[in-house]
mmCIF file of C-alpha atoms in Angstrom:
data_model
loop_
_atom_site.group_PDB
_atom_site.id
_atom_site.type_symbol
_atom_site.label_atom_id
_atom_site.label_comp_id
_atom_site.label_asym_id
_atom_site.label_seq_id
_atom_site.Cartn_x
_atom_site.Cartn_y
_atom_site.Cartn_z
ATOM 1 C CA MET R 750 -0.422 0.284 -0.243
ATOM 2 C CA THR R 751 1.171 3.351 -0.809
ATOM 3 C CA ASN R 752 1.621 6.349 1.439
ATOM 4 C CA LYS R 753 -0.994 7.932 -0.523
ATOM 5 C CA THR R 754 -3.355 4.941 -0.313
ATOM 6 C CA PHE R 755 -2.900 4.680 3.425
ATOM 7 C CA LEU R 756 -3.747 8.207 3.915
ATOM 8 C CA ALA R 757 -7.000 8.142 1.532
ATOM 9 C CA LEU R 758 -7.994 5.094 3.519
ATOM 10 C CA ALA R 759 -7.589 6.716 7.227
ATOM 11 C CA ALA R 760 -9.400 9.750 6.267
ATOM 12 C CA THR R 761 -12.538 7.386 5.063
ATOM 13 C CA LEU R 762 -12.461 5.686 8.373
ATOM 14 C CA GLY R 763 -12.441 8.739 10.191
ATOM 15 C CA LEU R 764 -8.777 8.644 11.777
ATOM 16 C CA THR R 765 -7.173 11.788 13.069
ATOM 17 C CA GLY R 766 -4.107 13.530 13.158
ATOM 18 C CA ALA R 767 -3.672 12.224 16.833
ATOM 19 C CA ALA R 768 -5.059 8.587 16.224
ATOM 20 C CA LEU R 769 -2.399 8.417 13.304
ATOM 21 C CA ALA R 770 0.287 9.466 15.605
ATOM 22 C CA GLN R 771 -0.467 7.236 18.627
ATOM 23 C CA ASP R 772 2.720 5.544 18.965
ATOM 24 C CA ASP R 773 4.745 8.704 18.722
ATOM 25 C CA PRO R 774 6.248 9.182 22.269
ATOM 26 C CA ILE R 775 5.554 12.033 24.595
ATOM 27 C CA LYS R 776 7.638 14.740 24.507
ATOM 28 C CA ALA R 777 8.264 16.247 27.599
ATOM 29 C CA GLY R 778 10.459 19.231 28.080
ATOM 30 C CA PHE R 779 11.815 21.169 31.454
ATOM 31 C CA ILE R 780 13.517 24.554 31.842
ATOM 32 C CA TYR R 781 16.091 24.301 34.548
ATOM 33 C CA VAL R 782 17.273 27.696 36.493
ATOM 34 C CA GLY R 783 20.350 25.914 37.097
ATOM 35 C CA PRO R 784 23.179 23.604 35.863
ATOM 36 C CA ILE R 785 22.057 19.878 36.460
ATOM 37 C CA GLY R 786 25.514 19.416 38.245
ATOM 38 C CA ASP R 787 24.180 21.831 41.071
ATOM 39 C CA GLY R 788 24.107 19.170 43.443
ATOM 40 C CA GLY R 789 20.872 20.488 44.829
ATOM 41 C CA TRP R 790 17.461 22.281 43.367
ATOM 42 C CA THR R 791 18.239 21.595 39.399
ATOM 43 C CA TYR R 792 19.590 18.034 40.247
ATOM 44 C CA GLN R 793 16.707 16.934 41.801
ATOM 45 C CA HIS R 794 14.359 18.086 39.098
ATOM 46 C CA ASP R 795 16.836 16.397 36.638
ATOM 47 C CA GLN R 796 16.947 12.863 38.816
ATOM 48 C CA GLY R 797 13.013 13.372 38.321
ATOM 49 C CA ARG R 798 13.245 13.712 34.240
ATOM 50 C CA LEU R 799 15.444 10.420 34.413
ATOM 51 C CA ALA R 800 13.041 8.758 36.503
ATOM 52 C CA LEU R 801 10.487 9.779 33.977
ATOM 53 C CA GLU R 802 12.588 8.122 31.212
ATOM 54 C CA GLU R 803 12.867 4.695 33.332
ATOM 55 C CA GLU R 804 9.022 4.594 33.984
ATOM 56 C CA TYR R 805 8.035 4.975 30.386
ATOM 57 C CA GLY R 806 10.514 3.829 28.442
ATOM 58 C CA ASP R 807 10.513 4.553 24.348
ATOM 59 C CA ARG R 808 6.778 6.157 25.091
ATOM 60 C CA VAL R 809 8.460 9.171 26.217
ATOM 61 C CA GLU R 810 11.176 11.638 25.120
ATOM 62 C CA THR R 811 12.909 14.346 27.185
ATOM 63 C CA VAL R 812 14.458 17.178 26.471
ATOM 64 C CA TYR R 813 16.072 20.301 28.827
ATOM 65 C CA GLN R 814 17.794 23.287 29.086
ATOM 66 C CA GLU R 815 19.537 24.472 31.991
ATOM 67 C CA SER R 816 20.720 27.610 33.679
ATOM 68 C CA VAL R 817 18.230 29.568 32.303
ATOM 69 C CA PRO R 818 17.699 32.911 34.396
ATOM 70 C CA GLU R 819 14.513 33.858 35.258
ATOM 71 C CA GLY R 820 12.946 36.822 32.817
ATOM 72 C CA ALA R 821 13.218 37.237 29.281
ATOM 73 C CA ASP R 822 14.981 34.420 28.641
ATOM 74 C CA ALA R 823 12.888 32.328 30.115
ATOM 75 C CA GLU R 824 10.321 33.008 27.874
ATOM 76 C CA ARG R 825 12.418 32.298 24.877
ATOM 77 C CA ALA R 826 13.334 29.110 25.978
ATOM 78 C CA ILE R 827 10.048 28.035 27.044
ATOM 79 C CA THR R 828 8.832 28.950 23.011
ATOM 80 C CA GLN R 829 11.247 27.332 21.638
ATOM 81 C CA MET R 830 11.028 24.136 23.652
ATOM 82 C CA ALA R 831 6.988 24.445 22.479
ATOM 83 C CA LEU R 832 8.118 25.334 19.001
ATOM 84 C CA GLY R 833 10.318 22.137 19.268
ATOM 85 C CA GLY R 834 7.178 19.977 19.492
ATOM 86 C CA ALA R 835 7.164 19.493 23.293
ATOM 87 C CA ASP R 836 3.877 18.038 24.668
ATOM 88 C CA ILE R 837 4.043 19.175 28.165
ATOM 89 C CA ILE R 838 6.602 21.440 29.738
ATOM 90 C CA PHE R 839 7.760 21.820 33.034
ATOM 91 C CA THR R 840 9.579 24.927 34.225
ATOM 92 C CA THR R 841 11.194 24.520 37.489
ATOM 93 C CA SER R 842 11.612 27.631 39.357
ATOM 94 C CA PHE R 843 9.180 30.629 40.870
ATOM 95 C CA GLY R 844 10.515 33.875 38.613
ATOM 96 C CA TYR R 845 9.454 31.536 35.472
ATOM 97 C CA MET R 846 5.883 32.272 36.458
ATOM 98 C CA ASP R 847 4.757 34.819 34.043
ATOM 99 C CA ALA R 848 6.773 33.880 31.203
ATOM 100 C CA THR R 849 5.201 30.201 31.701
ATOM 101 C CA ASN R 850 1.801 32.069 31.567
ATOM 102 C CA ALA R 851 2.901 34.175 28.623
ATOM 103 C CA VAL R 852 3.921 31.504 26.292
ATOM 104 C CA ALA R 853 0.973 29.264 27.371
ATOM 105 C CA GLU R 854 -1.418 31.311 26.067
ATOM 106 C CA LYS R 855 0.087 30.696 22.493
ATOM 107 C CA PHE R 856 0.295 27.304 22.762
ATOM 108 C CA PRO R 857 -3.270 26.136 24.028
ATOM 109 C CA ASP R 858 -2.345 22.589 22.719
ATOM 110 C CA VAL R 859 0.762 22.388 24.958
ATOM 111 C CA LYS R 860 0.589 21.526 28.672
ATOM 112 C CA PHE R 861 2.283 23.779 31.375
ATOM 113 C CA GLU R 862 3.446 22.771 34.695
ATOM 114 C CA HIS R 863 5.469 25.625 36.391
ATOM 115 C CA ALA R 864 7.000 24.796 39.809
ATOM 116 C CA THR R 865 6.243 26.675 43.091
ATOM 117 C CA GLY R 866 4.046 29.620 41.396
ATOM 118 C CA PHE R 867 0.379 30.151 41.929
ATOM 119 C CA LYS R 868 -0.783 31.668 38.188
ATOM 120 C CA ARG R 869 -2.927 29.785 36.148
ATOM 121 C CA ASP R 870 -3.699 32.219 33.761
ATOM 122 C CA HIS R 871 -4.969 29.167 31.082
ATOM 123 C CA PRO R 872 -6.504 26.297 31.003
ATOM 124 C CA ASN R 873 -3.730 24.221 29.939
ATOM 125 C CA VAL R 874 -1.537 25.623 32.873
ATOM 126 C CA SER R 875 -0.562 24.063 36.153
ATOM 127 C CA THR R 876 0.964 24.546 39.453
ATOM 128 C CA TYR R 877 3.013 22.073 41.399
ATOM 129 C CA ASP R 878 5.004 22.656 44.689
ATOM 130 C CA ALA R 879 5.942 20.550 47.903
ATOM 131 C CA ARG R 880 5.478 21.330 51.455
ATOM 132 C CA PHE R 881 8.998 22.149 52.270
ATOM 133 C CA TYR R 882 8.030 23.603 55.243
ATOM 134 C CA GLU R 883 7.430 20.131 56.818
ATOM 135 C CA GLY R 884 10.739 18.893 56.380
ATOM 136 C CA ARG R 885 12.191 22.358 57.770
ATOM 137 C CA ALA R 886 10.409 21.291 60.829
ATOM 138 C CA VAL R 887 12.435 18.554 61.407
ATOM 139 C CA LEU R 888 15.787 20.185 60.618
ATOM 140 C CA GLY R 889 14.855 22.786 63.037
ATOM 141 C CA THR R 890 14.752 20.491 65.594
ATOM 142 C CA LEU R 891 17.657 18.896 65.053
ATOM 143 C CA ALA R 892 19.222 22.442 64.814
ATOM 144 C CA GLY R 893 18.037 23.361 68.089
ATOM 145 C CA HIS R 894 19.407 20.276 69.622
ATOM 146 C CA LEU R 895 22.708 20.382 67.686
ATOM 147 C CA THR R 896 23.644 23.602 68.593
ATOM 148 C CA GLU R 897 26.175 24.905 71.374
ATOM 149 C CA THR R 898 26.038 28.721 70.593
ATOM 150 C CA ASN R 899 22.669 28.798 70.171
ATOM 151 C CA LYS R 900 23.008 30.429 67.045
ATOM 152 C CA ILE R 901 21.640 28.637 64.143
ATOM 153 C CA GLY R 902 21.744 30.155 60.252
ATOM 154 C CA TYR R 903 19.140 30.216 57.252
ATOM 155 C CA ILE R 904 20.390 31.513 54.281
ATOM 156 C CA GLY R 905 17.352 32.133 52.007
ATOM 157 C CA SER R 906 17.158 33.018 47.921
ATOM 158 C CA PHE R 907 14.531 35.479 47.527
ATOM 159 C CA PRO R 908 11.808 36.729 50.141
ATOM 160 C CA ILE R 909 9.158 34.650 48.911
ATOM 161 C CA PRO R 910 6.144 32.812 50.726
ATOM 162 C CA GLU R 911 8.291 29.355 49.961
ATOM 163 C CA ASN R 912 11.363 31.047 52.061
ATOM 164 C CA ILE R 913 9.607 32.464 54.555
ATOM 165 C CA GLN R 914 7.456 29.412 55.368
ATOM 166 C CA GLY R 915 10.961 27.528 55.930
ATOM 167 C CA ILE R 916 12.389 30.070 58.122
ATOM 168 C CA ASN R 917 9.398 30.595 60.478
ATOM 169 C CA SER R 918 9.003 26.454 60.551
ATOM 170 C CA ALA R 919 12.761 25.920 61.433
ATOM 171 C CA TYR R 920 13.025 28.342 63.799
ATOM 172 C CA LEU R 921 9.511 27.509 65.340
ATOM 173 C CA HIS R 922 11.006 23.952 65.838
ATOM 174 C CA ALA R 923 14.685 24.586 67.147
ATOM 175 C CA LYS R 924 13.004 27.244 69.785
ATOM 176 C CA GLU R 925 10.727 24.067 70.933
ATOM 177 C CA VAL R 926 13.803 22.239 71.885
ATOM 178 C CA ASN R 927 16.170 25.184 72.587
ATOM 179 C CA PRO R 928 14.008 27.861 74.010
ATOM 180 C CA ASP R 929 17.582 30.149 74.057
ATOM 181 C CA VAL R 930 18.005 29.628 70.061
ATOM 182 C CA GLU R 931 18.365 32.652 67.928
ATOM 183 C CA MET R 932 18.201 32.685 64.109
ATOM 184 C CA VAL R 933 20.447 34.458 61.700
ATOM 185 C CA VAL R 934 18.946 35.037 58.236
ATOM 186 C CA THR R 935 20.793 35.943 55.343
ATOM 187 C CA TRP R 936 19.112 36.466 51.816
ATOM 188 C CA ALA R 937 21.593 35.619 48.713
ATOM 189 C CA TYR R 938 19.231 37.098 45.983
ATOM 190 C CA THR R 939 19.794 34.360 44.466
ATOM 191 C CA TRP R 940 19.064 30.290 43.687
ATOM 192 C CA PHE R 941 22.342 29.641 42.605
ATOM 193 C CA ASP R 942 25.587 31.258 43.436
ATOM 194 C CA PRO R 943 28.043 29.124 44.685
ATOM 195 C CA ALA R 944 30.570 32.247 45.516
ATOM 196 C CA LYS R 945 27.459 33.991 47.467
ATOM 197 C CA GLU R 946 26.235 31.338 49.326
ATOM 198 C CA ALA R 947 29.780 30.346 50.496
ATOM 199 C CA ASP R 948 30.123 34.074 51.541
ATOM 200 C CA ALA R 949 27.028 34.206 53.433
ATOM 201 C CA ALA R 950 27.816 30.798 55.436
ATOM 202 C CA ARG R 951 31.518 31.830 56.164
ATOM 203 C CA ALA R 952 29.906 35.332 57.459
ATOM 204 C CA MET R 953 27.364 33.539 59.544
ATOM 205 C CA ILE R 954 30.168 30.894 60.901
ATOM 206 C CA ASP R 955 31.987 34.728 61.924
ATOM 207 C CA GLN R 956 28.710 35.274 63.721
ATOM 208 C CA GLY R 957 29.199 32.550 65.917
ATOM 209 C CA VAL R 958 26.512 30.348 64.136
ATOM 210 C CA ASP R 959 27.193 26.812 64.825
ATOM 211 C CA VAL R 960 24.184 25.059 61.995
ATOM 212 C CA ILE R 961 23.682 26.083 59.413
ATOM 213 C CA LEU R 962 20.076 25.760 56.860
ATOM 214 C CA GLN R 963 19.751 26.936 53.600
ATOM 215 C CA HIS R 964 17.032 27.595 50.740
ATOM 216 C CA THR R 965 19.916 28.067 48.222
ATOM 217 C CA ASP R 966 21.146 25.575 45.733
ATOM 218 C CA SER R 967 24.356 24.864 45.449
ATOM 219 C CA THR R 968 26.858 22.584 48.292
ATOM 220 C CA ALA R 969 28.864 25.830 49.026
ATOM 221 C CA PRO R 970 27.964 26.205 52.264
ATOM 222 C CA GLN R 971 28.483 22.648 53.017
ATOM 223 C CA ALA R 972 32.035 23.537 51.643
ATOM 224 C CA ALA R 973 32.488 26.423 53.845
ATOM 225 C CA ALA R 974 31.440 24.564 57.045
ATOM 226 C CA GLU R 975 33.725 21.763 56.025
ATOM 227 C CA GLU R 976 36.513 24.469 55.846
ATOM 228 C CA ALA R 977 35.670 25.795 59.479
ATOM 229 C CA ASN R 978 35.896 22.206 60.914
ATOM 230 C CA ALA R 979 39.188 21.984 59.572
ATOM 231 C CA ASN R 980 40.257 24.793 60.665
ATOM 232 C CA GLY R 981 38.899 23.510 64.325
ATOM 233 C CA GLY R 982 35.156 24.829 64.179
ATOM 234 C CA ARG R 983 32.241 22.719 64.917
ATOM 235 C CA VAL R 984 29.680 23.896 62.145
ATOM 236 C CA PHE R 985 26.613 21.263 61.457
ATOM 237 C CA THR R 986 24.857 21.774 57.793
ATOM 238 C CA PHE R 987 21.725 20.179 55.846
ATOM 239 C CA GLY R 988 21.674 18.937 52.569
ATOM 240 C CA GLN R 989 19.111 21.167 50.475
ATOM 241 C CA ALA R 990 17.089 19.994 47.439
ATOM 242 C CA SER R 991 19.103 16.854 47.444
ATOM 243 C CA ASP R 992 20.934 14.737 49.969
ATOM 244 C CA MET R 993 24.313 16.476 49.522
ATOM 245 C CA ALA R 994 25.746 12.900 50.363
ATOM 246 C CA GLU R 995 29.298 13.844 49.552
ATOM 247 C CA PHE R 996 29.573 16.184 52.842
ATOM 248 C CA LYS R 997 28.255 12.866 55.427
ATOM 249 C CA PRO R 998 28.492 12.239 58.261
ATOM 250 C CA GLU R 999 29.453 15.773 58.857
ATOM 251 C CA PRO R 1000 29.008 18.707 58.081
ATOM 252 C CA ARG R 1001 25.768 17.510 56.335
ATOM 253 C CA VAL R 1002 24.162 15.311 59.269
ATOM 254 C CA ALA R 1003 20.778 15.088 57.454
ATOM 255 C CA SER R 1004 19.035 16.692 54.184
ATOM 256 C CA ILE R 1005 15.633 17.661 52.970
ATOM 257 C CA ILE R 1006 15.242 16.148 49.422
ATOM 258 C CA ASP R 1007 12.560 16.939 47.173
ATOM 259 C CA ASN R 1008 11.590 13.885 45.252
ATOM 260 C CA TRP R 1009 9.894 15.310 41.927
ATOM 261 C CA ALA R 1010 9.476 11.656 40.262
ATOM 262 C CA PRO R 1011 6.248 11.025 41.194
ATOM 263 C CA TYR R 1012 4.428 13.918 40.468
ATOM 264 C CA TYR R 1013 6.222 13.639 36.812
ATOM 265 C CA ILE R 1014 5.128 10.177 36.167
ATOM 266 C CA GLU R 1015 1.948 11.044 37.161
ATOM 267 C CA ARG R 1016 1.561 14.342 34.930
ATOM 268 C CA VAL R 1017 3.171 12.520 31.851
ATOM 269 C CA GLY R 1018 0.976 9.358 32.366
ATOM 270 C CA ALA R 1019 -2.062 11.842 32.460
ATOM 271 C CA VAL R 1020 -0.893 13.536 29.059
ATOM 272 C CA MET R 1021 -0.420 10.300 27.571
ATOM 273 C CA ASP R 1022 -4.008 8.503 28.578
ATOM 274 C CA GLY R 1023 -5.890 11.892 27.890
ATOM 275 C CA THR R 1024 -7.049 12.590 31.636
ATOM 276 C CA TRP R 1025 -4.651 15.957 32.059
ATOM 277 C CA GLU R 1026 -6.116 18.572 33.545
ATOM 278 C CA GLN R 1027 -5.259 22.026 35.161
ATOM 279 C CA GLN R 1028 -4.915 21.437 38.942
ATOM 280 C CA ALA R 1029 -2.713 23.090 41.875
ATOM 281 C CA SER R 1030 -0.455 20.468 43.506
ATOM 282 C CA TRP R 1031 1.145 20.724 47.257
ATOM 283 C CA GLY R 1032 2.026 17.333 48.047
ATOM 284 C CA GLY R 1033 4.355 16.868 51.204
ATOM 285 C CA MET R 1034 5.663 14.149 53.260
ATOM 286 C CA ALA R 1035 2.682 11.878 52.829
ATOM 287 C CA GLU R 1036 3.139 12.363 49.139
ATOM 288 C CA GLY R 1037 6.572 11.335 49.251
ATOM 289 C CA GLU R 1038 7.773 14.497 47.737
ATOM 290 C CA VAL R 1039 9.965 16.022 50.859
ATOM 291 C CA VAL R 1040 12.121 13.085 52.271
ATOM 292 C CA ILE R 1041 15.033 13.630 55.063
ATOM 293 C CA GLY R 1042 17.652 12.183 53.980
ATOM 294 C CA GLU R 1043 19.740 9.723 56.336
ATOM 295 C CA ILE R 1044 20.349 11.442 59.485
ATOM 296 C CA THR R 1045 24.231 10.785 60.580
ATOM 297 C CA ASP R 1046 25.979 9.200 63.838
ATOM 298 C CA ALA R 1047 26.961 13.033 64.191
ATOM 299 C CA VAL R 1048 23.465 13.425 65.768
ATOM 300 C CA PRO R 1049 22.694 12.451 69.303
ATOM 301 C CA GLU R 1050 20.202 9.664 69.427
ATOM 302 C CA GLU R 1051 17.954 11.766 71.441
ATOM 303 C CA ALA R 1052 17.802 14.482 68.573
ATOM 304 C CA LYS R 1053 17.461 11.559 66.026
ATOM 305 C CA ALA R 1054 14.638 9.974 68.123
ATOM 306 C CA ALA R 1055 12.790 13.565 68.289
ATOM 307 C CA ALA R 1056 13.389 14.023 64.534
ATOM 308 C CA GLU R 1057 12.013 10.806 63.480
ATOM 309 C CA GLU R 1058 9.196 11.087 65.634
ATOM 310 C CA MET R 1059 8.194 14.241 63.937
ATOM 311 C CA ILE R 1060 8.417 12.719 60.318
ATOM 312 C CA ALA R 1061 6.107 9.721 61.211
ATOM 313 C CA ASN R 1062 3.679 12.065 62.897
ATOM 314 C CA ILE R 1063 3.850 14.881 59.658
ATOM 315 C CA THR R 1064 3.507 11.690 57.119
ATOM 316 C CA ASP R 1065 0.522 10.205 58.834
ATOM 317 C CA GLY R 1066 -1.169 13.597 59.505
ATOM 318 C CA SER R 1067 -1.211 13.790 63.508
ATOM 319 C CA TYR R 1068 0.884 16.782 63.458
ATOM 320 C CA HIS R 1069 1.091 19.909 61.522
ATOM 321 C CA PRO R 1070 4.234 22.436 61.572
ATOM 322 C CA PHE R 1071 1.836 25.589 62.231
ATOM 323 C CA THR R 1072 -0.278 24.205 65.078
ATOM 324 C CA GLY R 1073 -0.852 27.125 67.540
ATOM 325 C CA PRO R 1074 -0.304 29.106 69.881
ATOM 326 C CA ILE R 1075 2.086 31.290 67.571
ATOM 327 C CA ASN R 1076 2.355 34.912 67.550
ATOM 328 C CA LYS R 1077 3.684 37.085 64.669
ATOM 329 C CA GLN R 1078 6.972 38.917 64.867
ATOM 330 C CA ASP R 1079 4.910 42.127 66.617
ATOM 331 C CA GLY R 1080 3.623 39.929 69.030
ATOM 332 C CA SER R 1081 0.222 39.499 67.745
ATOM 333 C CA GLU R 1082 -1.506 36.500 67.991
ATOM 334 C CA TRP R 1083 -1.403 34.596 64.392
ATOM 335 C CA LEU R 1084 -2.980 30.819 65.683
ATOM 336 C CA ALA R 1085 -4.505 30.099 68.810
ATOM 337 C CA GLU R 1086 -4.010 26.999 70.707
ATOM 338 C CA GLY R 1087 -4.366 23.991 68.468
ATOM 339 C CA GLU R 1088 -5.320 25.955 65.690
ATOM 340 C CA VAL R 1089 -3.577 24.859 62.226
ATOM 341 C CA ALA R 1090 -2.385 27.331 59.443
ATOM 342 C CA GLU R 1091 -4.868 26.974 56.583
ATOM 343 C CA ASP R 1092 -2.892 26.432 53.001
ATOM 344 C CA GLY R 1093 -4.235 29.691 51.612
ATOM 345 C CA GLU R 1094 -2.400 31.681 54.877
ATOM 346 C CA LEU R 1095 0.837 29.715 53.718
ATOM 347 C CA ALA R 1096 0.781 30.285 50.277
ATOM 348 C CA GLY R 1097 0.589 34.234 51.258
ATOM 349 C CA MET R 1098 2.995 34.362 54.496
ATOM 350 C CA ASP R 1099 4.775 37.480 54.293
ATOM 351 C CA PHE R 1100 5.680 37.923 58.153
ATOM 352 C CA TYR R 1101 8.058 36.136 60.480
ATOM 353 C CA VAL R 1102 6.800 34.403 63.538
ATOM 354 C CA GLU R 1103 7.831 36.144 67.174
ATOM 355 C CA GLY R 1104 11.378 35.734 68.241
ATOM 356 C CA ILE R 1105 13.426 36.210 64.588
ATOM 357 C CA THR R 1106 14.643 39.605 64.675
ATOM 358 C CA GLY R 1107 15.374 41.676 61.377
ATOM 359 C CA ASP R 1108 12.965 42.625 58.588
ATOM 360 C CA ILE R 1109 11.763 40.840 55.705
ATOM 361 C CA PRO R 1110 12.737 42.950 52.878
ATOM 362 C CA ASN R 1111 10.403 43.662 49.905
#
């Protein structure tokens, strides 16, 4: 049968272009804010992409572009990926929000998934996030046990609710086990810049901080702590986004791991079977999206047991990290005794809790 005869027969039978191409793989694209070798955020998203390939084999084709700046460059990169035939595009940084929606309007047949954002201006745009604050509660508990100087540090990327949730959660749980604890917050104004991250960590160490958390993507703070410890210091750190296992057993004594694989597999599967719909997803420990990496033997048994109990309670839903009584920084009541924060409040969090000093920059 000639090609022309086959097409004529297909038309007679009423087959659509989609039916003719049903054996074509789904093309899934990924836009990354950092390099896939960053050891943190982008690395972990790329692990999710690889899990997608392993799950579906030749039924899926994946493409990615790394180190795409937020802003106009992002819109160009997303557009090129859509023009390149992507069926679904995951844009994996908060600052891609407007660019994602702008491109989605021009390509209504392409599905777009934006990580950590909240805008879904078009029916082909979904958002997805993880309840990182659950993991920060566990790390804060460990930090409160580990500090000897009573100073813990937090390197923030940008002053957006996602970061502020983490700072508040870590502080509240550190203070729960150590009422004398103070938190030093430094804003790096970057997701990935090893030099800035290292400088922030060193400055904290100079101020007496001996436990450092971070919401930035590189392993530079781990290396800075390792350097301090080699010179007689005692500084502990936690892996961010990925396990950062090369710094075990210390300074990295535990980690918060973002496991995006289940979400990517689910959403690409929905495109394959035609069930994809717009949604806003916010998974956490219960969904397997927030995982605490190995707690090393550098952590005292009492602290490890407290952390493991909290993991179990958050996972089974018997404990929420933002449960009152909790006051805002100015002393006004936010949550009464036993009251649990609603998701809408957390999604717009723009204040520190009582006890944290300093202002949140605009």
